[in-house]
Every structure is written in C-alpha cells, then in structure tokens.
Amino acid sequence: MKDEVTREERVDALGGMGCKRKRVEDARFTQGKGNYVDDIKLPGMLFGDFVRSPYAHARIKSIDASAALALDGVIAVLTADDLRPLGLHWMPTLAGDKQMVLADGKVLFQGQEVAYVVAKDRYIAADAVELVEVEYEDLPVLVDPFEAMKSDVVLREDLVGEDGSLPDGAHGPRKHHNHIFTWEAGEKEATKQVIDNADVVATETMYYHRTHPCPLETCGCVASMDKVNGKLTLWGTFQAPHAIRTVVSLISGIEEHNIRVISPDIGGGFGNKVGAYPGYVCSVVASIVTGVPVKWVEDRMENLMTTAFARDYWMTGKISATKDGKITGLDCHVTADHGGFDACADPTKFPAGFMNICTGSYDIPTAYLAVDGVYTNKAPGGVSYRCSFRVTEAVYFIERMIEVLAIELDMDAAELRRINFIRKDQFPYKAALGWEYDSGDYHTAWDKALKAVDYDGLRAEQAQRVEDFKAGKTRKLMGIGLTHFTEIVGAGPVKNCDILGLGMFDSCEIRIHPTGSAIARLGTISQGQGHATTFAQILATEIGLPADSITIEEGDTDTAPYGLGTYGSRSTPVAGAATAMAGRKIRAKAQMIAAYLLEVHDDDVEFDVDRFVVKGAPEKFKTMKEIAFAAYNQAIPGIEPGLEAVSYYDPPNMTYPFGAYVCVMDIDVDTGEVDIRRFYALDDCGTRINPMIIEGQVHGGLTEALAVALGQEIAYDDMGNVKTGTLMDFFLPTAWEVPNYETDHTVTPSPHHPIGAKGVGESPHVGGVPCFSNAVNDAFRAFGLRHTHMPHDHWRIWKTANQLGLHG
Amino acid sequence: MSKKMHIQMTVNGEEQEFLAEPRELLIHTLRERLNITGPHIGCETSHCGACTVTINGKSVKSCTMFVAQANGAEVTTIEGLGNPDSLHVLQEAFKEHHGLQCGFCTPGMITRASKLLEENPTPSEEEVRFGMAGNICRCTGYQNIVKSILAAAEELNSAKEAAQ
Ligand code: FES
Ligand code: FES
C-alpha cells in the first residue's frame, strides 16, 4: 500500500505539541453553555448564607436566631454550638493550624462567619441574615504585625497554655503569643560575615501589600447528601478536588468512597479556590441535616473580605557586593501577616512557601532567609495569587534589591544583572538557599530583550527627558522597568512536597477506544488554562492519535485518578508529565501489538508520528488507529486485550521557568497618572505546547501584575475594617487601562521533564509585578528616590513626586 | 415582601409571563426562573459586566435592574445571539482569536460587543477599549478580546459590502 500523505501532513493532522490549536472549550463558553457551580440547580435545593462579624476582634456574648427562624422559608440557622457535637465547629487548615468554621466564642477578623442560615431561596436567606441578633463585646484590634508581636492582647487563646505557656506550633517554637512560626534557610553567620565585611551594602525595607486573587467567579458549592445511598456529592469551585474529598472525609468521618467531589467549569481561580472554606463545611452539614441539596455562593464582598488574601509580606533585605558590582551576599527577613488563622496554602514543609527562591537569577554565593509568621485581626488566607507559593514575593524582593544596589553602586541596573546572572554552564545550579535550578540561559534571554527594546536608546531618551523636565519643558518623567525573574514551579517531588501529608504527584489515566479515539482523565482541573486543548496535544504527539479524537476529562473524583490539582503552575510540569508517561505506556503496548500484526520482532518496529513502521521498510506499517482496533478484536498471545494506561508522576525536581521583561512608562508628575508605552515580555517556559495559549496566559498574567503593582490592595483601617471590599475600591483593570503587550520567547527545555516543559501560567505575574514597580521607581531615580512601596496608584505616585519636591 | 407583580417580557424572542416580587433582580429572573444561565454574576454592583444583556436595544447590567423595571421589555442574552448551527460572528471571532480563557466573562463580553458594533460598526482599537470598559475580564488581559472584536467588525463590514 502506498502512502500518499507526506510525513509533514501526518504531523499536522495530529494537532500535537507546538501547534496553535484552537480551544475545544470555547464552543460552550461562547454560547453561554458553560456549567459553573451557580448554574447547578437540583430539585428541592436550599440556599445557605452567612451572618458575618462587623467587628475585627470581639467576644460573642449571645446569638439570637428566633426572629430569623420565624421567617417563612427559613429552614435552619447553624451556629458553632450546633457544629460542636459533630466536632465541626473548627476545621484544620492547609498550614497545620485550625480555623473556626463558625465563630466559637469570639471573632478574629471582620467578615468572619458567625452563623449559617439555610432557606428556601437566596432572598429569604438574605432577609434572615439581617434578622439574626448577635451581641458582641469588642476587643482591642491588632492590624499591624509588628504591633501584634509586642502586644499583650492575645488573639488566639486556644494556642496558649492555661499557665500562659506557649506550646509549639505546627512549624516549631513560637516567640510570642501572636507569633506563628520562624522559618529559616541558608547560612546565618556566614552571611552576616560576608555582609559585614563587604565593599558595598544596600539595605531596604519593602512592603508587599495584601491583595486578593479575585477571580471573576467567586467561591461556592452545592452539597447533596443522598441519605438513601449514604453518598455525599459536592460540586464546587475547587482547584484541588481530590484534596477536598480527602479533607471532607477526614473532618466529617464519611468514608472517602462515599464522597464524590466535582469541580464543574471554574470561572478563574488564581489561588483563590485552593483552600477549604467554612462555606463548604456548613453546606455539607446543612445537607446532611436537611437531607436535601444546599447551595452556597459567596458574593463579591464576602470573597474579597474573607476567602484567600495574598501577600502581606514586610521584607527587609541587605545585599552586599564588591566595588565593581559582583554580589557576595544576601540577607532577607520577612514579617508575614497571616491574619487570624494560619490558612496559607503551602506545601507542609514550607510555611513561607518557596520564599527561599529569593536569590533569583543571580549567582549569590552566600545567603540567609528568615520568615516570621504573625497573627493579626485580618482575614486568613495567604494563597499563591497566580504564583507558586510566595514566589511573587521572592522575585519582587530580589528584583527591587538589585535596583537599590544599582543605585548604591551608581551602576546601570541592566549591567548589574548581567554580571551577576547564573551562567548557562553552571546549570544544574545549586542555589545558596537550597534549590537546584534545572536549566537556564539567562544571558541570551537578557541580551535579546535589551536589543528588542533598544535599551541604550531608551536610556538616552530618559536622560534627555530628565534634562527637559529640569528645564521646565515637560511635566512627564519616563521610567524604564527591568526584571529578570526565575520561577520555581511544578510542586513537587513527594520527598519534600506534600499538603496535609498527601504527596504532590499528579496523574493521568488513558483509555483508547477501539475505533482509535481516546479519553484521558487527570488529577488536575482547568480554570481557564485550556487543559482540554493542551493535554490532548501532548497526547496526540505521544500516541499518534489526533488531538481532536482525544477527550480530556478532569475534576470528577469518581472518575479521575488521584491528583493534587491545579495551582502553582503545576499542571504542565506534573500532570503534563504524567500524561506523557501514560502515553508512553500506551505506545509501548501498541508497539507489541504492531509487531505482532506485522509479524516481526518488537524491536523491529519503530514509532513514526501516527504509526509503527518496520525499521528499514517504511511501507510496512500499522497506524495507531489500526492498532487500537486490534487491541480489542484480536487474541494476541501474551498480550491482554484493551489499550489503557495510568501514570502517577512524582517529579524528580521542580522546574525553573524564567524570563526577561522591560516596561517603559511615562508618569505625569502633577496627576500621578501612568501611561504604559511599552511592555516587552520574553518568557522561557521550556518546550512550548501551544503558543497561542502561552501568549494568552502571558497577557493575562501581566494584566494581573499591572493591577497589583499599580493599585490593587486589600486595605484595613485601624479598627480592622476592610476598606476595599467592593470592585469600586478594589482595582481590577479594564480594557481601557491595559496596554498591548509584546511577547517573545527563548526555549530552554527542562532536562528532567519528559517533554521538557516548565509551565507558564504564573511567570508573567511573578515577573510583571516587579517590572511595573521598578519602572515607577526608576522614573524618580534621577531625583533621589531609592524605593517607594506598592501599590503605585495615582495618589501615591503624586505623593512621591511631592515628597521629592517636584511640585515646585 | 411577598406581594407579587405580574410581569411580562420577551426574552430571546420568547414571550414570558410570571408573578414575581418586584425586588427580584433581573439576573436572578433570567438565571433561576427562566434557566438562562449564560449571563453570570461577578459582583452584583454594576462593576464587572458579567451579567450584561441587551434590553430594548441597550446594553444593561442585569444585576442592578429589578425585574419590575424590565416589565414589558425586550431582552436578549448570549443565548439569543447565535445557535450551534449558526454562531454569531463575534462568537466565531472570540474562538478564533483566543478571546477567552475561563469563559466566565465571555457571555457578557460578547453581548456587550454585539451592541458596541451596532452603535459603532467601524470602531478604532481605542473605541473598542473604551466601549468595553464596563466589562471586566480577569484572565485574558483584553488584548485578544480587542483583537476578536476588531476582527468581527471587519468580518461584518465585508459581509455588508458583499451584500450591497
Ligand atoms: S454582576 Fe452585574 S455588573 Fe457584575
Ligand atoms: S475569560 Fe476568565 S474572566 Fe474573562
């Protein structure tokens, strides 16, 4: 049989890795046929809603629900007293702490859940919430972590012994009753020595403000307890459905096989939907009590005030260098504000996430990091907002420290970076704070970026602008923001990464159907990343069946293999690897079938795009489609029927994507307004699976970076009132504020990943925040500014200009 | 609270008649009463545009309109713009140019964009960005949304030209 189709055409027909495959998800979303949690409607379904605390710190003297219960359509009002007999008034957090499900005698932050109303519809539930009378006695409020570490006020009486002693926390000894942990990495003494004896030392303190991931869809769930079968089904906005199933089982006592957790379509996550929230627990209890399904969906204000803040790190750094700019040491101390409960979503052994990636892209021989976690009267959370476990904080820290050091050395910041980059020949590179970077080529990326934007030309233009400004010819300054970031994603190796004892592997299970199509199920869950599109591409290349013939299914714990979910850019590094490995198992069996069909030895056939061919005789082949059919209709000696495989992938290392970003902005000194003239982003995420989707991820991540750097924050007043609880005050950029981005790339594959991919979803956020912030700071460098805190909104920029005397 | 009003409206070309509390928000009428779940809820305070529908020829955020105010109105949602056999040009364009990721903003985006292109069939990029500023997307960074809308405008215009 003569093959008329060229090899190239066969490759194209697969729609495999590297092509700009259009997304399979889009048909339903563009027609309004997505299925998000609030779209779920079950017969007899009730609605839950919370009574929340108006106080940031108060004792609860009484709760009177009688008026609410008297309202027509109200079924129940749950309080901590109702949950106590079940042991559910508190729940474990991901960080080894515990958190009140419903206020147990006191409240620790504004918006805390006090009572849970169950009613026939959401209007009645809202009416009933208003009718629940709670008597509070207010207590002194601590919103500043430094104050909290000195204060006599005890926030968590449950963590202090009766004799006033301080039992160890989940991460070791505690220094004060409002202290949670100290976490250290690197060499304390050696670093001190290096810094004390250095030619040049730059010191700076920077506040990475509290913000919030704020996906467009808020968190919610529908709990349905089927009392006849004893089965609980829980639909919800879960970034980690299997972990949620295990947690629900552990805290409810329902056996895991009787719980089915389903993540339907998710309207964005960005870290907000990793944790377990009181709303889930109360809805489950309410469904168990009432025997009917109960839905709970938080509104935007509840979302911003209570579920999953991000950042809130006070970081003090010392960086030392020789006179000609070679960095010799780095010291970093962080005071981390965790709010009323430590509910950070980090791997268990990393209470400050991967903050110890804070030596960045630089060859820094000696370093030390210490992080102190502190309780305050703010909401719990501490999630990774579009980043991998505190990497955003780490990268912001080092990229600001480099700029400050450049000022100290009176050096160009681009050159300072260049002379300190880890060189290509140093990989795999063992960093001073413990990580082993897998691969990188920073100099190539950096030079490409600087050339693309004509860096020298920009600096000349900027110098001219300063002259013009001083001569009164313009009121606009020009800022050039630089960033070279190194991320650490793909958590992670089971030997050091787990959450609640669950190893952070991931999984893929593939079934090939007789007619040559397939379904693959994964332990991850897309929230917009397009997994159904890209994972099918990986498989198409691995198993030689067209991506269009492969269904990807995620998010149903009854069908998907166990996995730890999607966050921390771990889907491609971990589940993507599992997919490739499961695909290779399919291929290995297919090879045996092909050899049998072609009547040759297994070793005499080889894989070629979509078929196995006899070595040296390419006209003799069996396509994967033919092989699939044979797997189901032939009795092949020594081979079981069927064509299925499953792989659980425990990554040997993390992956280390990197990138070089440049931002050019004009700043109006009189209004504080910022005009982003140009943003160039070069990303190296290793092997590129779908360039269209990568580009989309970069645009989105940069926009979230712009938001955080230029205005987005969760701010509190001294009384612990949230000042930014609606989208009126909480900055989400619109199309009007956002520039067009220029994207570029280099490709440095990960040497330990089966397909060399590193993950990209979070890089632009991680690299973007310091890049925007550096641009603002850089604009004022000529006027003596070293550092000003984010967010750089118009008012703060105006204030900076004013303090520098630029308003005449 | 329980006094109900007699409401009549046309939604995506279909007559609807029912009794509702006047305080019921139109978005809930659509989503819960009529099972039209394309329009979404992202804020309930008029800021995000996820709930955007067209009412009597105007783009409206249905989370901040009482059903009583929509009495007698003509309402179009994403479900009324195209169907699986013949998608609206904008629906095609968003797919083609990767104008969506999680899809939560998409129904509101496309519904608003359809109106924008009626108001201004040949918008500049700047006019698209301004005209879409009432609709927030957390995923895409807007670049590909703008691209999708400009491409759809071009497509619609060349179709019009061809027809003339
Ligand atoms: S839900 Fe209507 S504008 Fe946000
Ligand atoms: S695609 Fe997710 S909010 Fe726009």
Tab-separated table of N, CA and C in Angstrom, chain A residues 135-198:
chain	number	residue	atom	x	y	z
A	135	GLU	N	-24.899	39.643	69.807
A	135	GLU	CA	-24.371	40.664	70.720
A	135	GLU	C	-22.860	40.478	70.848
A	136	TYR	N	-22.126	41.526	70.527
A	136	TYR	CA	-20.654	41.459	70.563
A	136	TYR	C	-20.122	42.335	71.688
A	137	GLU	N	-18.936	41.961	72.195
A	137	GLU	CA	-18.207	42.852	73.093
A	137	GLU	C	-16.854	43.081	72.434
A	138	ASP	N	-16.613	44.298	71.985
A	138	ASP	CA	-15.415	44.472	71.167
A	138	ASP	C	-14.137	44.400	71.975
A	139	LEU	N	-13.088	43.912	71.325
A	139	LEU	CA	-11.781	43.716	71.945
A	139	LEU	C	-10.762	44.569	71.182
A	140	PRO	N	-9.595	44.819	71.796
A	140	PRO	CA	-8.580	45.617	71.090
A	140	PRO	C	-8.174	44.946	69.776
A	141	VAL	N	-8.007	45.757	68.761
A	141	VAL	CA	-7.750	45.235	67.417
A	141	VAL	C	-6.275	45.394	67.044
A	142	LEU	N	-5.696	44.351	66.498
A	142	LEU	CA	-4.301	44.392	66.041
A	142	LEU	C	-4.265	44.196	64.528
A	143	VAL	N	-3.935	45.245	63.815
A	143	VAL	CA	-3.826	45.085	62.355
A	143	VAL	C	-2.388	45.193	61.860
A	144	ASP	N	-1.483	45.536	62.758
A	144	ASP	CA	-0.090	45.696	62.366
A	144	ASP	C	0.716	44.540	62.963
A	145	PRO	N	1.393	43.746	62.128
A	145	PRO	CA	2.074	42.562	62.650
A	145	PRO	C	3.202	42.909	63.632
A	146	PHE	N	3.834	44.068	63.447
A	146	PHE	CA	4.917	44.455	64.366
A	146	PHE	C	4.341	44.791	65.739
A	147	GLU	N	3.193	45.483	65.743
A	147	GLU	CA	2.482	45.749	66.995
A	147	GLU	C	2.040	44.440	67.641
A	148	ALA	N	1.497	43.569	66.798
A	148	ALA	CA	0.963	42.304	67.316
A	148	ALA	C	2.045	41.518	68.055
A	149	MET	N	3.284	41.584	67.562
A	149	MET	CA	4.386	40.838	68.178
A	149	MET	C	4.818	41.440	69.516
A	150	LYS	N	4.335	42.667	69.805
A	150	LYS	CA	4.685	43.288	71.091
A	150	LYS	C	3.509	43.308	72.063
A	151	SER	N	2.302	43.157	71.488
A	151	SER	CA	1.101	43.435	72.273
A	151	SER	C	0.801	42.366	73.338
A	152	ASP	N	0.190	42.822	74.417
A	152	ASP	CA	-0.303	41.900	75.445
A	152	ASP	C	-1.584	41.201	75.004
A	153	VAL	N	-2.242	41.781	74.030
A	153	VAL	CA	-3.523	41.219	73.601
A	153	VAL	C	-3.290	39.851	72.964
A	154	VAL	N	-4.010	38.871	73.462
A	154	VAL	CA	-3.860	37.516	72.925
A	154	VAL	C	-4.943	37.290	71.881
A	155	LEU	N	-4.545	36.999	70.674
A	155	LEU	CA	-5.552	36.771	69.640
A	155	LEU	C	-6.078	35.345	69.689
A	156	ARG	N	-5.163	34.405	69.885
A	156	ARG	CA	-5.573	33.002	69.856
A	156	ARG	C	-5.372	32.367	71.230
A	157	GLU	N	-6.387	32.506	72.076
A	157	GLU	CA	-6.307	31.891	73.405
A	157	GLU	C	-6.153	30.383	73.301
A	158	ASP	N	-6.695	29.804	72.216
A	158	ASP	CA	-6.626	28.346	72.059
A	158	ASP	C	-5.194	27.854	71.867
A	159	LEU	N	-4.261	28.767	71.592
A	159	LEU	CA	-2.869	28.359	71.365
A	159	LEU	C	-1.964	28.755	72.523
A	160	VAL	N	-2.558	29.107	73.643
A	160	VAL	CA	-1.768	29.457	74.823
A	160	VAL	C	-2.168	28.504	75.943
A	161	GLY	N	-1.163	27.942	76.644
A	161	GLY	CA	-1.451	27.019	77.738
A	161	GLY	C	-2.145	27.742	78.891
A	162	GLU	N	-2.807	26.988	79.758
A	162	GLU	CA	-3.534	27.609	80.870
A	162	GLU	C	-2.602	28.384	81.788
A	163	ASP	N	-1.347	27.908	81.862
A	163	ASP	CA	-0.361	28.599	82.696
A	163	ASP	C	0.338	29.721	81.926
A	164	GLY	N	-0.169	30.037	80.754
A	164	GLY	CA	0.449	31.102	79.964
A	164	GLY	C	1.592	30.617	79.096
A	165	SER	N	1.871	29.314	79.118
A	165	SER	CA	2.981	28.795	78.305
A	165	SER	C	2.601	28.791	76.825
A	166	LEU	N	3.614	28.709	75.982
A	166	LEU	CA	3.386	28.727	74.543
A	166	LEU	C	3.768	27.387	73.939
A	167	PRO	N	2.805	26.523	73.712
A	167	PRO	CA	3.145	25.262	73.052
A	167	PRO	C	3.649	25.523	71.623
A	168	ASP	N	4.504	24.622	71.131
A	168	ASP	CA	4.990	24.766	69.764
A	168	ASP	C	3.829	24.804	68.773
A	169	GLY	N	4.035	25.519	67.691
A	169	GLY	CA	3.060	25.499	66.606
A	169	GLY	C	3.400	24.381	65.631
A	170	ALA	N	2.685	24.365	64.502
A	170	ALA	CA	2.896	23.315	63.501
A	170	ALA	C	4.298	23.376	62.905
A	171	HIS	N	4.957	24.539	63.037
A	171	HIS	CA	6.284	24.690	62.439
A	171	HIS	C	7.333	25.051	63.479
A	172	GLY	N	7.164	24.517	64.683
A	172	GLY	CA	8.205	24.701	65.682
A	172	GLY	C	7.874	25.732	66.742
A	173	PRO	N	8.909	26.135	67.517
A	173	PRO	CA	8.708	27.019	68.656
A	173	PRO	C	8.158	28.383	68.259
A	174	ARG	N	7.405	28.982	69.176
A	174	ARG	CA	6.839	30.315	68.943
A	174	ARG	C	7.421	31.277	69.966
A	175	LYS	N	7.656	32.536	69.506
A	175	LYS	CA	8.343	33.510	70.351
A	175	LYS	C	7.399	34.345	71.192
A	176	HIS	N	6.128	34.369	70.824
A	176	HIS	CA	5.186	35.304	71.430
A	176	HIS	C	3.798	34.732	71.172
A	177	HIS	N	2.825	35.151	71.991
A	177	HIS	CA	1.503	34.517	71.811
A	177	HIS	C	0.852	34.847	70.464
A	178	ASN	N	1.307	35.901	69.789
A	178	ASN	CA	0.765	36.191	68.456
A	178	ASN	C	1.722	35.764	67.327
A	179	HIS	N	2.722	34.996	67.701
A	179	HIS	CA	3.701	34.526	66.727
A	179	HIS	C	3.287	33.139	66.251
A	180	ILE	N	3.477	32.863	64.962
A	180	ILE	CA	3.063	31.549	64.438
A	180	ILE	C	4.263	30.637	64.226
A	181	PHE	N	5.300	31.145	63.560
A	181	PHE	CA	6.469	30.307	63.290
A	181	PHE	C	7.644	31.183	62.892
A	182	THR	N	8.832	30.627	63.003
A	182	THR	CA	10.010	31.186	62.349
A	182	THR	C	10.510	30.123	61.391
A	183	TRP	N	10.767	30.528	60.172
A	183	TRP	CA	11.264	29.569	59.182
A	183	TRP	C	12.544	30.122	58.585
A	184	GLU	N	13.590	29.310	58.560
A	184	GLU	CA	14.897	29.787	58.113
A	184	GLU	C	15.452	28.940	56.987
A	185	ALA	N	16.276	29.569	56.164
A	185	ALA	CA	17.028	28.845	55.138
A	185	ALA	C	18.377	29.530	54.978
A	186	GLY	N	19.389	28.768	54.627
A	186	GLY	CA	20.716	29.341	54.363
A	186	GLY	C	21.576	29.455	55.607
A	187	GLU	N	22.651	30.199	55.465
A	187	GLU	CA	23.686	30.291	56.499
A	187	GLU	C	23.636	31.650	57.183
A	188	LYS	N	23.186	31.673	58.404
A	188	LYS	CA	23.009	32.948	59.100
A	188	LYS	C	24.355	33.632	59.381
A	189	GLU	N	25.228	32.917	60.037
A	189	GLU	CA	26.502	33.520	60.463
A	189	GLU	C	27.376	33.889	59.276
A	190	ALA	N	27.501	32.943	58.346
A	190	ALA	CA	28.363	33.181	57.176
A	190	ALA	C	27.868	34.407	56.407
A	191	THR	N	26.566	34.541	56.285
A	191	THR	CA	26.008	35.674	55.546
A	191	THR	C	26.311	36.981	56.266
A	192	LYS	N	26.181	36.941	57.572
A	192	LYS	CA	26.476	38.145	58.358
A	192	LYS	C	27.938	38.568	58.149
A	193	GLN	N	28.812	37.589	58.209
A	193	GLN	CA	30.243	37.846	57.990
A	193	GLN	C	30.491	38.526	56.652
A	194	VAL	N	29.920	37.924	55.605
A	194	VAL	CA	30.130	38.454	54.246
A	194	VAL	C	29.619	39.897	54.172
A	195	ILE	N	28.449	40.126	54.705
A	195	ILE	CA	27.852	41.461	54.583
A	195	ILE	C	28.626	42.478	55.430
A	196	ASP	N	29.009	42.061	56.621
A	196	ASP	CA	29.751	42.982	57.496
A	196	ASP	C	31.074	43.423	56.872
A	197	ASN	N	31.655	42.546	56.083
A	197	ASN	CA	32.975	42.863	55.533
A	197	ASN	C	32.952	43.283	54.071
A	198	ALA	N	31.764	43.578	53.548
A	198	ALA	CA	31.661	43.846	52.107
A	198	ALA	C	32.069	45.271	51.751
